Coordinates of C-alpha atoms and ligand atoms in Angstrom, one line a residue:
M6 CA 22.1 -5.0 -24.4
L7 CA 19.7 -2.6 -26.0
T8 CA 20.5 1.0 -25.9
R9 CA 17.9 3.3 -24.4
R10 CA 17.2 4.8 -27.8
K11 CA 16.8 1.5 -29.4
L12 CA 14.6 0.3 -26.5
L13 CA 12.4 3.3 -26.9
K14 CA 12.1 2.7 -30.6
T15 CA 11.1 -0.9 -29.9
L16 CA 8.6 0.2 -27.4
S17 CA 7.1 2.8 -29.5
S18 CA 6.3 0.2 -32.1
L19 CA 4.3 -1.8 -29.5
P20 CA 0.8 -1.1 -28.4
V21 CA 1.8 -0.8 -24.7
V22 CA 4.9 -1.2 -22.6
G23 CA 3.3 -4.2 -20.9
G24 CA 3.5 -6.1 -24.2
L25 CA 7.1 -7.1 -23.4
V26 CA 6.8 -7.5 -19.7
G27 CA 6.8 -11.1 -18.6
T28 CA 8.5 -12.3 -21.8
G29 CA 11.9 -12.0 -20.1
L30 CA 13.0 -9.5 -22.7
L31 CA 13.2 -6.5 -20.4
T32 CA 15.4 -6.0 -17.4
P33 CA 14.1 -4.0 -14.5
Q34 CA 16.4 -1.1 -15.6
M35 CA 14.9 -1.1 -19.0
I36 CA 11.4 -1.0 -17.6
Q37 CA 12.4 1.8 -15.3
A38 CA 13.7 3.8 -18.2
A39 CA 10.5 3.2 -20.2
A40 CA 8.4 4.1 -17.2
E41 CA 10.2 7.5 -16.9
T42 CA 9.6 8.2 -20.5
P43 CA 6.4 10.2 -21.2
A44 CA 3.9 8.1 -23.1
S45 CA 4.2 8.6 -26.8
R46 CA 0.5 7.8 -27.0
N47 CA -2.3 9.7 -25.2
F48 CA -4.4 6.8 -24.3
F49 CA -7.2 8.8 -22.8
K50 CA -7.4 10.9 -25.9
E51 CA -7.4 7.8 -28.1
L52 CA -10.3 6.5 -26.1
G53 CA -12.2 9.8 -26.5
L54 CA -12.0 10.6 -22.7
R55 CA -11.7 14.0 -21.3
T56 CA -9.3 14.4 -18.4
F57 CA -9.8 17.1 -15.8
I58 CA -8.3 19.0 -12.9
N59 CA -9.5 17.3 -9.7
A60 CA -10.6 20.2 -7.4
A61 CA -13.1 17.8 -5.7
G62 CA -11.2 15.2 -3.7
T63 CA -10.5 11.5 -3.5
Y64 CA -13.6 10.1 -5.3
T65 CA -13.7 6.6 -6.7
S66 CA -15.8 8.0 -9.7
M67 CA -12.9 10.4 -10.5
T68 CA -10.3 7.6 -10.2
G69 CA -9.1 8.5 -6.7
S70 CA -5.6 9.9 -6.2
Q71 CA -2.4 10.1 -8.2
M72 CA 0.5 7.9 -7.3
P73 CA 3.9 9.5 -6.8
K74 CA 6.8 8.3 -8.9
E75 CA 8.2 6.2 -6.1
V76 CA 5.0 4.1 -6.2
L77 CA 5.0 3.9 -10.0
S78 CA 8.6 2.6 -10.0
A79 CA 7.7 0.0 -7.4
I80 CA 4.7 -1.1 -9.6
T81 CA 6.9 -1.2 -12.7
F82 CA 9.6 -3.1 -10.8
G83 CA 7.1 -5.6 -9.5
A84 CA 6.1 -6.5 -13.1
T85 CA 9.6 -7.8 -13.9
E86 CA 9.8 -11.0 -11.8
Y87 CA 7.7 -13.7 -10.3
V88 CA 7.4 -14.3 -6.6
N89 CA 5.1 -16.4 -4.4
L90 CA 2.0 -14.3 -3.6
D91 CA 1.6 -15.6 -0.1
E92 CA 5.3 -15.1 0.7
L93 CA 5.1 -11.6 -0.6
Q94 CA 2.0 -10.8 1.5
D95 CA 3.7 -12.3 4.5
K96 CA 6.8 -10.2 4.2
V97 CA 5.0 -7.0 3.3
G98 CA 2.5 -7.6 6.1
E99 CA 5.4 -7.8 8.6
R100 CA 7.1 -4.7 7.1
I101 CA 3.9 -2.6 7.3
A102 CA 3.3 -3.8 10.9
E103 CA 6.8 -2.6 11.8
L104 CA 6.3 0.7 10.0
L105 CA 3.0 1.4 11.7
D106 CA 3.9 -0.2 15.1
C107 CA 1.0 -2.6 15.1
E108 CA 0.7 -6.3 15.6
Y109 CA 0.1 -7.3 12.0
A110 CA -1.1 -6.0 8.6
T111 CA -2.1 -7.0 5.2
V112 CA -2.6 -5.3 1.8
S113 CA -6.2 -5.6 0.8
S114 CA -8.3 -4.6 -2.3
G115 CA -9.3 -1.2 -0.9
A116 CA -10.7 -0.4 2.4
F117 CA -13.9 -2.1 1.4
G118 CA -12.0 -5.3 0.7
A119 CA -10.2 -4.9 4.0
M120 CA -13.6 -4.8 5.7
S121 CA -14.9 -7.8 3.9
I122 CA -11.9 -10.1 4.5
G123 CA -11.5 -8.8 8.1
M124 CA -15.1 -9.6 8.7
A125 CA -14.8 -13.0 7.1
G126 CA -11.8 -13.7 9.2
V127 CA -13.7 -12.8 12.4
L128 CA -16.5 -15.0 11.4
S129 CA -14.4 -18.0 10.4
G130 CA -11.4 -17.9 12.6
M131 CA -8.9 -20.5 11.4
D132 CA -11.7 -23.0 10.7
Q133 CA -11.3 -24.1 7.1
K134 CA -14.8 -25.5 6.9
I135 CA -16.4 -22.2 7.8
V136 CA -14.0 -20.4 5.4
T137 CA -15.6 -22.3 2.5
Q138 CA -19.1 -22.1 3.9
L139 CA -19.3 -18.3 4.0
P140 CA -21.5 -16.3 3.2
D141 CA -23.7 -19.0 4.8
T142 CA -23.3 -18.4 8.5
T143 CA -25.4 -21.3 9.7
G144 CA -24.1 -22.5 13.1
I145 CA -21.8 -19.6 13.8
K146 CA -22.0 -16.1 15.4
N147 CA -22.9 -13.6 12.7
E148 CA -24.2 -10.4 14.3
V149 CA -22.4 -7.1 14.0
I150 CA -23.5 -4.2 16.2
I151 CA -23.4 -0.7 14.5
Q152 CA -24.6 2.7 15.6
E153 CA -27.5 3.9 13.5
S154 CA -25.7 7.2 12.8
H155 CA -22.9 5.1 11.2
N156 CA -25.0 3.8 8.4
I157 CA -23.6 5.3 5.2
G158 CA -23.7 2.1 3.1
Y159 CA -20.2 0.8 3.4
S160 CA -21.4 -1.7 6.0
K161 CA -22.4 -3.7 2.8
A162 CA -18.8 -4.9 3.0
L163 CA -19.8 -6.8 6.1
T164 CA -23.1 -8.2 5.0
N165 CA -21.6 -9.3 1.7
V166 CA -19.6 -12.0 3.6
G167 CA -22.6 -13.1 5.7
A168 CA -22.8 -10.8 8.7
K169 CA -26.1 -9.6 10.0
L170 CA -26.3 -6.0 11.2
V171 CA -27.8 -4.9 14.5
W172 CA -28.5 -1.2 14.8
V173 CA -28.2 0.7 18.1
K174 CA -28.1 4.3 19.3
T175 CA -26.5 4.4 22.8
A176 CA -23.9 2.5 24.8
K177 CA -26.8 1.2 26.9
D178 CA -28.6 -0.1 23.7
L179 CA -25.3 -1.7 22.6
E180 CA -24.8 -3.6 25.8
K181 CA -28.4 -4.8 25.6
A182 CA -28.0 -5.9 22.0
I183 CA -25.0 -8.1 22.9
N184 CA -25.9 -11.8 22.9
K185 CA -24.3 -15.2 22.2
N186 CA -24.5 -14.5 18.4
T187 CA -22.6 -11.2 18.5
A188 CA -19.5 -11.6 16.4
M189 CA -18.1 -8.0 16.2
L190 CA -18.7 -4.3 16.9
W191 CA -18.1 -1.9 13.9
Y192 CA -17.3 1.8 14.0
L193 CA -17.3 4.4 11.2
N194 CA -14.6 7.0 12.1
A195 CA -16.0 9.5 9.6
N196 CA -19.2 9.8 11.6
T197 CA -17.6 9.9 15.0
D198 CA -19.3 13.1 16.1
Q199 CA -22.7 12.0 14.8
G200 CA -23.0 9.0 17.1
E201 CA -23.5 8.8 20.9
I202 CA -20.7 6.4 21.6
S203 CA -17.1 7.6 21.5
R204 CA -14.3 5.5 20.0
E205 CA -12.7 4.9 23.4
E206 CA -16.0 3.8 24.9
F207 CA -16.7 1.5 22.0
V208 CA -13.3 -0.2 22.4
A209 CA -13.9 -0.6 26.1
L210 CA -17.3 -2.2 25.5
G211 CA -15.7 -4.6 23.1
K212 CA -13.0 -5.6 25.7
K213 CA -15.6 -5.8 28.5
H214 CA -17.6 -8.3 26.5
N215 CA -14.7 -10.0 24.8
I216 CA -16.0 -9.1 21.3
P217 CA -13.6 -7.8 18.5
T218 CA -13.9 -4.2 17.4
F219 CA -13.4 -2.9 13.8
I220 CA -13.0 0.7 12.7
D221 CA -13.4 2.0 9.2
C222 CA -10.9 4.8 8.7
A223 CA -10.9 4.7 4.9
A224 CA -10.6 8.4 4.3
D225 CA -8.9 9.4 7.6
V226 CA -5.4 10.1 6.3
P227 CA -4.3 12.8 6.8
P228 CA -3.4 13.2 9.6
V229 CA -0.6 10.7 9.4
E230 CA -1.0 10.0 13.2
N231 CA -4.2 8.2 12.4
L232 CA -2.2 5.3 10.9
F233 CA -1.0 4.5 14.4
K234 CA -3.8 5.9 16.6
F235 CA -6.6 3.3 16.3
T236 CA -4.6 0.1 16.8
K237 CA -3.1 1.8 19.8
M238 CA -6.5 2.8 21.0
G239 CA -7.4 -0.9 21.1
F240 CA -9.4 -1.5 18.0
D241 CA -8.7 -5.1 16.9
L242 CA -9.0 -4.3 13.2
V243 CA -8.5 -1.0 11.3
A244 CA -9.2 -0.4 7.6
F245 CA -7.6 2.4 5.5
S246 CA -8.0 3.1 1.8
G247 CA -4.7 2.8 -0.1
G248 CA -5.6 5.1 -2.9
K249 CA -6.9 8.1 -1.0
G250 CA -4.6 10.3 1.2
I251 CA -1.8 7.6 1.1
R252 CA -1.7 7.8 -2.7
G253 CA -1.1 4.1 -3.3
P254 CA -2.9 2.1 -5.9
Q255 CA -6.5 3.1 -6.1
S256 CA -7.6 -0.5 -5.8
A257 CA -5.5 -1.3 -2.7
G258 CA -6.0 -0.8 1.0
L259 CA -4.7 -1.7 4.4
L260 CA -6.0 -4.0 7.1
L261 CA -4.2 -3.5 10.4
G262 CA -4.5 -5.0 13.8
K263 CA -4.5 -8.3 15.7
R264 CA -2.5 -11.0 14.0
K265 CA -5.1 -13.7 14.8
Y266 CA -7.8 -11.9 12.9
I267 CA -5.6 -10.9 10.0
E268 CA -4.2 -14.4 9.6
A269 CA -7.8 -15.6 9.5
A270 CA -8.7 -12.9 7.0
R271 CA -5.9 -14.1 4.8
L272 CA -7.5 -17.6 4.6
H273 CA -10.2 -15.9 2.5
T274 CA -7.8 -14.3 0.0
P275 CA -6.2 -15.4 -3.2
P276 CA -4.4 -17.7 -4.2
R277 CA -7.0 -19.7 -2.2
G278 CA -10.1 -20.4 -4.3
T279 CA -13.6 -21.4 -3.1
T280 CA -13.6 -18.5 -0.7
I281 CA -15.7 -15.3 -0.4
G282 CA -12.6 -13.2 -1.0
R283 CA -11.3 -14.9 -4.1
G284 CA -12.5 -11.9 -6.3
M285 CA -10.7 -9.4 -4.0
K286 CA -7.3 -10.2 -5.6
V287 CA -4.3 -7.8 -5.0
N288 CA -1.5 -8.4 -7.5
K289 CA 2.2 -8.2 -6.6
E290 CA 2.5 -4.9 -8.3
E291 CA -0.2 -3.4 -6.1
V292 CA 1.2 -5.0 -3.0
L293 CA 4.6 -3.4 -3.6
G294 CA 3.0 -0.2 -4.7
M295 CA 1.0 0.0 -1.4
L296 CA 4.1 -0.7 0.7
V297 CA 6.1 2.0 -1.1
A298 CA 3.2 4.5 -1.0
L299 CA 3.1 4.0 2.8
E300 CA 6.9 4.4 3.1
T301 CA 6.8 7.5 1.0
Y302 CA 3.8 9.0 2.8
L303 CA 5.4 8.4 6.2
Q304 CA 8.6 10.2 5.1
K305 CA 6.7 13.2 3.7
D306 CA 7.0 16.7 5.2
H307 CA 3.4 16.9 6.4
D308 CA 3.6 20.4 7.7
A309 CA 4.9 21.7 4.4
E310 CA 2.2 19.9 2.5
W311 CA -0.5 21.3 4.8
K312 CA 0.9 24.8 4.3
L313 CA 0.8 24.3 0.5
W314 CA -2.9 23.3 0.7
E315 CA -3.7 26.3 2.9
D316 CA -2.0 28.7 0.5
Q317 CA -3.7 27.1 -2.5
I318 CA -7.1 27.3 -0.9
K319 CA -6.5 31.0 0.1
L320 CA -5.5 31.8 -3.5
I321 CA -8.7 30.4 -4.9
S322 CA -10.8 32.0 -2.1
D323 CA -9.3 35.4 -2.7
S324 CA -9.9 35.1 -6.4
A325 CA -13.5 34.2 -5.9
L326 CA -14.0 37.0 -3.3
S327 CA -12.8 39.6 -5.9
V328 CA -16.3 39.1 -7.5
D329 CA -18.9 41.4 -5.9
G330 CA -21.5 39.4 -4.0
V331 CA -19.4 36.2 -3.4
E332 CA -18.6 34.8 0.0
T333 CA -16.3 32.0 0.9
E334 CA -15.6 29.8 3.9
I335 CA -12.4 27.9 4.6
H336 CA -12.9 24.9 6.8
V337 CA -11.3 21.6 7.7
P338 CA -13.6 18.6 8.2
P339 CA -12.7 17.1 11.6
Y340 CA -13.1 13.5 10.5
A341 CA -12.5 12.0 7.0
N342 CA -11.0 14.2 4.2
H343 CA -9.3 16.2 6.9
V344 CA -7.8 18.8 4.6
P345 CA -8.2 22.6 4.0
S346 CA -11.5 22.9 2.0
L347 CA -13.3 25.8 0.4
K348 CA -17.0 26.6 0.2
I349 CA -18.0 29.3 -2.2
T350 CA -21.5 30.9 -2.1
W351 CA -23.0 34.0 -3.5
N352 CA -25.8 36.5 -3.5
Q353 CA -28.0 35.3 -6.4
N354 CA -29.2 38.8 -7.0
K355 CA -25.7 40.0 -7.8
V356 CA -24.2 36.8 -9.3
K357 CA -27.0 35.4 -11.5
I358 CA -26.1 31.8 -11.8
S359 CA -27.0 28.7 -9.9
A360 CA -24.3 26.6 -8.2
K361 CA -25.2 23.7 -10.3
E362 CA -24.8 25.7 -13.5
A363 CA -21.5 27.3 -12.3
R364 CA -20.1 23.8 -11.6
K365 CA -21.3 22.6 -15.0
Q366 CA -19.4 25.5 -16.6
L367 CA -16.2 24.7 -14.7
Q368 CA -16.6 21.1 -15.8
E369 CA -17.3 21.9 -19.4
G370 CA -14.7 24.6 -19.8
H371 CA -11.0 24.4 -20.8
P372 CA -9.4 22.8 -19.0
S373 CA -12.2 20.8 -17.4
I374 CA -12.4 21.3 -13.6
A375 CA -14.3 18.8 -11.3
T376 CA -15.7 20.3 -8.1
V377 CA -18.2 19.2 -5.4
G378 CA -21.1 21.1 -4.0
G379 CA -24.7 21.3 -3.1
E380 CA -27.7 23.4 -4.2
D381 CA -26.0 26.7 -3.5
T382 CA -22.3 26.0 -3.0
I383 CA -19.2 25.1 -4.9
G384 CA -16.9 22.9 -2.8
I385 CA -13.1 22.8 -3.6
T386 CA -10.1 21.0 -2.2
T387 CA -6.6 21.2 -3.6
W388 CA -4.9 18.1 -2.2
M389 CA -5.6 16.0 -5.3
M390 CA -4.4 18.7 -7.7
V391 CA -1.0 18.8 -9.4
P392 CA 0.6 21.9 -7.7
G393 CA 0.2 24.9 -10.0
Q394 CA -3.3 23.9 -11.1
E395 CA -4.7 26.0 -8.2
R396 CA -3.9 29.0 -10.3
I397 CA -6.0 27.8 -13.2
V398 CA -8.9 26.9 -10.8
A399 CA -8.7 30.4 -9.2
H400 CA -8.8 32.0 -12.6
R401 CA -11.7 29.9 -13.9
V402 CA -13.8 30.2 -10.7
K403 CA -13.6 34.0 -10.9
E404 CA -14.3 34.0 -14.6
V405 CA -17.4 31.9 -14.3
L406 CA -18.8 34.0 -11.5
E407 CA -17.9 37.3 -13.0
N408 CA -19.5 36.5 -16.3
A409 CA -22.7 35.3 -14.7
Ligands
LIG23 C1 -13.7 5.4 0.5 C2 -14.4 4.8 1.6 C3 -14.5 3.4 1.7 C4 -14.1 2.5 0.6 O1 -12.7 2.5 0.4 P1 -12.0 1.9 -0.9 O2 -10.6 2.0 -0.6 O3 -12.5 2.6 -2.1 O4 -12.5 0.4 -1.0 C5 -15.1 2.8 2.8 N1 -15.5 3.6 3.9 C6 -15.4 4.9 3.8 C7 -15.8 5.7 5.0 C8 -14.8 5.6 2.7 O5 -14.7 6.9 2.7

């Protein structure tokens, strides 16, 4: 048995820990020990990459969220053995369905992947011939009805696998658009209040016409209740991002809902080849990571976390307000990214800097801070920060505005 010191010495002479994984040289315990050891190499620095404080949110371009240590341990553990991929997905699907009190579930490659395989499953059912035929939808129902106000681009996940989109405005339009080629109705939770059809009404229309309904809830955790809400409301399929509020692997997601659609969706996923979903592979490490992220998230003290975010936002707001001419607004988006958020604006006659330039200075300063914003606002959230970083952000925001 290697001692921990000897192991670390061995590891430090290797390019990456992964070099030994899979050779049978490491036990899970050793890998665990290695995972808990701070990297002796700064990989980002070696690559010439600048890291930053994420005061923006869960953006794919900023590499999403950070996984808690429970998830990292699960991923590291997953790397130590082989299992059958289908059996793993079967068991994890059952476990997630139990945790979220829904009929069935599977781990997908992000919410986008969940939408693609879910759509593919609805189109094919259990018909193996159609599975290999997609995205060619000759001879099958292929129309998906969507509200015009729900068009933010992610419906590409549906057209990628062969669906044809039909746009409507009202419930009346929707019923008129239904025909023998209608395969599914798709809803974007983030734009709930921008459309004319409520979620309940949408589900009812699906049931009335016996057409499956799918809701994209990618960025709708928190609140934690949303993980249960939409399957209970009656949506046949529900997609969540794994790497946003749930803090699982950034490339993982959840597809929840009716067993018959999820089993059909699985026909499109690896290890099966010659399918539209073959490139949407989720490895065993990510499947385990997703499960443990969900368990960890469900057990969290959500009230305490919310209070922390509120306090952090107030700290940054107060700091910005100490500069003459600055105004702030604390708000919580009702749908998607439902977390305490800060908007900072200022009187350009008193604080002589554009929002764009102020954000650039935050980004280019030390440490670098990523924010969001428009023509005349700096937008900040704290949920993707490491606690404590809010003090640096509060200080830098004040400094940039004060020195303008
Ligand atoms: C982030 C997002 C997606 C894509 O989710 P991934 O997990 O990155 O695949 C889809 N829809 C909406 C509304 C999103 O916010």
